[in-house]
CSV table of C-alpha atoms in Angstrom, one decimal:
chain,number,residue,atom,x,y,z
A,122,MET,CA,0.0,0.0,0.0
A,123,SER,CA,2.8,2.4,0.9
A,124,ASN,CA,4.4,1.7,-2.5
A,125,ILE,CA,1.2,2.6,-4.4
A,126,ALA,CA,0.9,5.8,-2.3
A,127,ASN,CA,4.5,6.7,-3.0
A,128,LYS,CA,3.9,6.3,-6.8
A,129,VAL,CA,0.7,8.4,-6.6
A,130,LYS,CA,2.6,11.1,-4.7
A,131,ASN,CA,5.4,11.1,-7.3
A,132,MET,CA,2.9,11.4,-10.2
A,133,LEU,CA,1.2,14.2,-8.4
A,134,TRP,CA,4.5,16.0,-7.8
A,135,VAL,CA,5.5,15.6,-11.5
A,136,CYS,CA,2.1,16.9,-12.7
A,137,VAL,CA,2.3,19.9,-10.4
A,138,VAL,CA,5.9,20.7,-11.6
A,139,TYR,CA,4.9,20.3,-15.3
A,140,ILE,CA,1.9,22.6,-14.9
A,141,LEU,CA,3.5,25.3,-12.9
A,142,SER,CA,6.7,25.3,-15.0
A,143,SER,CA,4.7,25.6,-18.2
A,144,ILE,CA,2.7,28.5,-16.8
A,145,CYS,CA,6.0,30.4,-16.3
A,146,TYR,CA,6.4,30.6,-20.1
A,147,ILE,CA,2.8,31.5,-21.0
A,148,PRO,CA,3.5,35.3,-20.9
A,149,MET,CA,6.4,34.9,-23.2
A,150,MET,CA,4.3,32.8,-25.6
A,151,LEU,CA,1.6,35.4,-25.6
A,152,GLN,CA,4.2,38.1,-26.4
A,153,GLN,CA,5.5,36.1,-29.3
A,154,HIS,CA,2.0,36.0,-30.7
A,155,GLY,CA,1.7,39.8,-30.4
A,156,ILE,CA,-0.4,39.9,-27.2
A,157,SER,CA,0.6,42.6,-24.7
A,158,VAL,CA,1.6,41.3,-21.3
A,159,PRO,CA,2.3,43.3,-18.1
A,160,ASN,CA,6.0,43.5,-17.4
A,161,GLY,CA,5.5,41.7,-14.0
A,162,LEU,CA,4.1,38.6,-15.7
A,163,SER,CA,6.9,38.5,-18.3
A,164,LEU,CA,9.3,37.9,-15.4
A,165,LEU,CA,7.7,34.6,-14.6
A,166,LYS,CA,10.1,32.9,-17.0
A,167,TYR,CA,12.8,33.3,-14.4
A,168,LEU,CA,10.9,31.2,-11.9
A,169,PHE,CA,11.0,28.2,-14.3
A,170,VAL,CA,14.1,26.6,-12.7
A,171,CYS,CA,12.9,27.3,-9.2
A,172,ILE,CA,9.5,25.6,-9.5
A,173,PRO,CA,10.7,21.9,-9.1
A,174,ALA,CA,12.7,22.7,-5.9
A,175,ALA,CA,9.9,24.8,-4.4
A,176,SER,CA,7.4,22.1,-5.1
A,177,ALA,CA,9.7,19.5,-3.6
A,178,PHE,CA,10.1,21.5,-0.4
A,179,LEU,CA,6.4,22.0,-0.1
A,180,PHE,CA,5.8,18.2,-0.4
A,181,LEU,CA,8.6,17.5,2.1
A,182,ALA,CA,7.3,20.2,4.6
A,183,PHE,CA,3.8,18.7,4.4
A,184,GLU,CA,5.3,15.4,5.4
A,185,HIS,CA,7.6,17.0,8.0
A,186,ARG,CA,10.7,15.6,6.2
A,187,LEU,CA,12.6,18.7,5.3
A,188,LYS,CA,15.3,18.3,8.0
A,189,LYS,CA,15.7,14.6,7.1
A,190,TYR,CA,15.9,15.5,3.4
A,191,PHE,CA,18.8,18.0,3.8
A,192,ALA,CA,20.6,15.6,6.1
A,193,ALA,CA,20.4,12.9,3.5
A,194,VAL,CA,21.3,14.7,0.3
A,195,PHE,CA,24.5,16.2,1.8
A,196,SER,CA,25.4,13.1,3.8
A,197,GLY,CA,28.2,11.7,1.6
A,198,LYS,CA,31.8,12.7,1.3
A,199,ILE,CA,33.4,13.6,-2.0
A,200,ALA,CA,36.1,11.0,-2.5
A,201,LEU,CA,39.1,10.9,-4.9
A,202,LYS,CA,37.1,8.6,-7.2
A,203,GLN,CA,34.4,11.3,-7.6
A,204,ILE,CA,37.1,14.0,-8.2
A,205,GLY,CA,38.7,11.7,-10.8
A,206,THR,CA,35.3,11.3,-12.5
A,207,TRP,CA,34.9,15.1,-12.6
A,208,ALA,CA,38.4,15.5,-14.1
A,209,ILE,CA,37.7,13.0,-16.8
A,210,LEU,CA,34.4,14.7,-17.8
A,211,VAL,CA,36.2,18.1,-17.9
A,212,PHE,CA,39.0,16.7,-20.0
A,213,VAL,CA,36.6,15.0,-22.5
A,214,GLY,CA,34.4,18.2,-22.8
A,215,LEU,CA,37.3,20.5,-23.4
A,216,SER,CA,39.0,18.1,-25.7
A,217,VAL,CA,35.9,17.7,-27.9
A,218,SER,CA,35.4,21.5,-27.9
A,219,PHE,CA,39.0,22.1,-28.8
A,220,CYS,CA,39.1,19.5,-31.6
A,221,TYR,CA,35.9,20.9,-33.1
A,222,SER,CA,37.4,24.4,-32.8
A,223,LEU,CA,40.4,23.3,-34.9
A,224,ALA,CA,38.3,21.5,-37.4
A,225,ALA,CA,35.8,24.4,-37.8
A,226,ARG,CA,38.6,27.0,-37.6
A,227,THR,CA,36.9,28.9,-34.8
A,228,ASP,CA,37.6,29.5,-31.1
A,229,LEU,CA,34.7,28.2,-29.1
A,230,LEU,CA,36.2,29.1,-25.7
A,231,GLN,CA,37.0,32.6,-26.7
A,232,ASN,CA,33.7,33.2,-28.4
A,233,THR,CA,31.7,31.8,-25.4
A,234,TYR,CA,33.9,33.3,-22.7
A,235,PRO,CA,35.7,36.4,-24.0
A,236,SER,CA,37.1,37.2,-20.6
A,237,VAL,CA,37.9,35.7,-17.3
A,238,ILE,CA,35.2,37.8,-15.7
A,239,VAL,CA,32.6,36.4,-18.1
A,240,LEU,CA,33.8,32.9,-17.4
A,241,LEU,CA,33.5,33.3,-13.7
A,242,ALA,CA,30.1,35.0,-13.9
A,243,SER,CA,28.9,32.1,-16.1
A,244,CYS,CA,30.3,29.5,-13.7
A,245,MET,CA,28.5,31.2,-10.7
A,246,TYR,CA,25.2,31.6,-12.5
A,247,LEU,CA,25.2,28.1,-14.0
A,248,PHE,CA,26.2,26.5,-10.7
A,249,ALA,CA,23.4,28.3,-8.9
A,250,THR,CA,20.8,27.1,-11.4
A,251,ALA,CA,22.3,23.6,-11.5
A,252,PHE,CA,22.2,23.4,-7.7
A,253,VAL,CA,18.6,24.4,-7.6
A,254,GLU,CA,17.7,21.8,-10.2
A,255,GLU,CA,19.6,19.1,-8.4
A,256,LEU,CA,17.7,19.8,-5.2
A,257,ALA,CA,14.6,18.7,-7.0
A,258,TRP,CA,15.5,16.1,-9.6
A,259,ARG,CA,18.3,14.0,-8.0
A,260,GLY,CA,17.8,15.1,-4.4
A,261,PHE,CA,14.0,14.7,-4.3
A,262,LEU,CA,12.6,12.7,-7.2
A,263,LEU,CA,15.4,10.2,-7.6
A,264,GLU,CA,15.2,9.4,-3.9
A,265,GLN,CA,11.4,9.0,-4.3
A,266,VAL,CA,11.5,6.7,-7.3
A,267,SER,CA,14.3,4.6,-5.6
A,268,PHE,CA,11.8,3.7,-2.9
A,269,GLN,CA,12.6,0.0,-3.4
A,270,GLY,CA,16.3,0.3,-4.0
A,271,GLU,CA,18.8,2.0,-6.3
A,272,SER,CA,18.6,1.0,-10.0
A,273,ILE,CA,19.5,2.2,-13.5
A,274,CYS,CA,15.8,2.1,-14.2
A,275,SER,CA,15.1,4.8,-11.6
A,276,ILE,CA,17.9,6.9,-13.1
A,277,ILE,CA,16.5,6.6,-16.6
A,278,LEU,CA,12.9,7.3,-15.4
A,279,VAL,CA,14.0,10.5,-13.7
A,280,GLY,CA,16.1,11.4,-16.8
A,281,ILE,CA,13.0,11.1,-19.0
A,282,ILE,CA,10.9,13.2,-16.7
A,283,TRP,CA,13.7,15.8,-16.4
A,284,THR,CA,14.1,15.9,-20.2
A,285,ILE,CA,10.3,16.5,-20.7
A,286,TRP,CA,10.4,19.3,-18.2
A,287,HIS,CA,12.9,21.2,-20.4
A,288,LEU,CA,10.5,21.2,-23.4
A,289,PRO,CA,8.7,24.6,-22.6
A,290,MET,CA,12.1,26.3,-22.4
A,291,TRP,CA,13.3,24.8,-25.6
A,292,ILE,CA,10.1,25.4,-27.6
A,293,ILE,CA,8.9,28.8,-26.2
A,294,ARG,CA,12.1,30.6,-25.0
A,295,ASN,CA,14.6,29.2,-27.5
A,296,SER,CA,12.1,28.7,-30.4
A,297,LEU,CA,13.7,25.4,-31.3
A,298,GLY,CA,12.3,23.0,-33.9
A,299,VAL,CA,11.8,19.2,-33.7
A,300,GLY,CA,15.1,18.6,-35.4
A,301,GLN,CA,17.0,20.6,-32.7
A,302,ILE,CA,15.0,19.3,-29.8
A,303,ILE,CA,15.5,15.6,-30.4
A,304,PRO,CA,19.3,15.8,-30.0
A,305,LEU,CA,18.8,17.9,-26.9
A,306,CYS,CA,16.5,15.2,-25.5
A,307,ILE,CA,19.2,12.6,-26.0
A,308,TRP,CA,21.9,14.8,-24.5
A,309,THR,CA,19.8,15.6,-21.5
A,310,LEU,CA,19.0,12.0,-20.8
A,311,LEU,CA,22.7,11.0,-21.1
A,312,VAL,CA,23.6,13.8,-18.7
A,313,SER,CA,20.9,12.7,-16.3
A,314,VAL,CA,22.3,9.1,-16.3
A,315,VAL,CA,25.7,10.5,-15.3
A,316,LEU,CA,24.2,12.7,-12.6
A,317,GLY,CA,22.0,9.9,-11.2
A,318,ILE,CA,24.9,7.5,-11.0
A,319,ALA,CA,27.1,10.2,-9.3
A,320,TYR,CA,24.4,10.8,-6.8
A,321,TYR,CA,24.0,7.2,-5.9
A,322,GLN,CA,27.8,6.9,-5.4
A,323,CYS,CA,28.4,10.0,-3.2
A,324,ARG,CA,25.0,11.2,-1.8
A,325,ASN,CA,26.2,14.8,-2.0
A,326,LEU,CA,24.3,17.3,-4.2
A,327,LEU,CA,27.1,19.7,-4.1
A,328,PHE,CA,29.2,17.3,-6.2
A,329,VAL,CA,26.3,16.5,-8.5
A,330,ALA,CA,25.7,20.2,-9.1
A,331,ILE,CA,29.4,20.6,-9.9
A,332,LEU,CA,29.1,17.8,-12.5
A,333,HIS,CA,26.0,19.4,-13.8
A,334,VAL,CA,27.6,22.8,-14.4
A,335,THR,CA,30.6,21.0,-15.9
A,336,PHE,CA,28.4,19.9,-18.8
A,337,ASN,CA,27.1,23.4,-19.3
A,338,ILE,CA,30.6,25.0,-19.2
A,339,CYS,CA,32.9,22.6,-20.9
A,340,TYR,CA,30.8,20.9,-23.6
A,341,LEU,CA,30.7,23.7,-26.2
A,342,ALA,CA,30.8,21.7,-29.4
A,343,PRO,CA,27.6,21.1,-31.4
A,344,ILE,CA,25.3,18.8,-29.6
A,345,ALA,CA,26.0,15.7,-31.9
A,346,TYR,CA,29.7,15.8,-30.9
A,347,ASN,CA,28.9,16.1,-27.2
A,348,ILE,CA,26.4,13.2,-27.4
A,349,ALA,CA,28.9,10.9,-29.1
A,350,ALA,CA,31.7,11.8,-26.6
A,351,LEU,CA,29.5,11.4,-23.5
A,352,ALA,CA,28.0,8.1,-24.8
A,353,LEU,CA,31.5,6.7,-25.3
A,354,VAL,CA,32.5,7.7,-21.8
A,355,ILE,CA,29.4,6.0,-20.3
A,356,VAL,CA,30.0,2.9,-22.3
A,357,ALA,CA,33.7,2.8,-21.4
A,358,VAL,CA,32.9,3.2,-17.7
A,359,ALA,CA,30.1,0.6,-17.8
A,360,LEU,CA,32.5,-1.9,-19.5
A,361,LEU,CA,35.2,-1.2,-16.9
A,362,TRP,CA,32.8,-1.7,-14.0
A,363,ARG,CA,31.5,-4.9,-15.6
A,364,GLN,CA,35.1,-6.2,-16.0
A,365,LYS,CA,35.9,-5.4,-12.3
A,366,TRP,CA,32.7,-7.1,-11.2
A,367,ARG,CA,33.7,-10.2,-13.1
A,368,SER,CA,37.2,-10.2,-11.7
A,369,ALA,CA,35.8,-9.8,-8.2
A,370,ALA,CA,33.5,-12.7,-8.7
């Protein structure tokens, strides 16, 4: 019975997040269709990232679990293994970006971050938004769907839900077409797999948020190149873990 109640609660939370998040972009959509919107309402788009975390905190507060939640999601220590994972992802992202820059005869890093100040400002802003997202998606929802134990199925489920949540932003704010959205969906799902595994390993949202912002900062090449690079990393790590498991057996 508790398992059914947990699933219903998760579905309710997801529905609330989808509805409220979509509402944040309605004023922008109206403006795009030539409808005048008060300036105050147009600012709703900036709440999009905050909606999932705010909804999670309301659900947790209703169940008197806020204190337990914060104790759990920051309970783990960041070990050398996690730091090594982060270093590999930084190296892969920058390498792909650099190789693409050479091939396309452009400077992605310089064009994206023309100065150290711009780079630092981008890092701080993207870390803040990544941290707020992780409070909801890995810290809350992944814990909820892992009610009967950690699994790759839970990670993929959260990844799919997280990917769908981005659709209003891609469609309304960025005005992207289907051909652009499909690769973004694949990329977002792959990133979510990495973030979910990282959370299971360390139980520390600070580290997961650092990984999250690493993807936003370092992976500057066109999305197809980033997908290929990250997929190769995931496959290589999966094969390595499988080999170690067989050796241990």
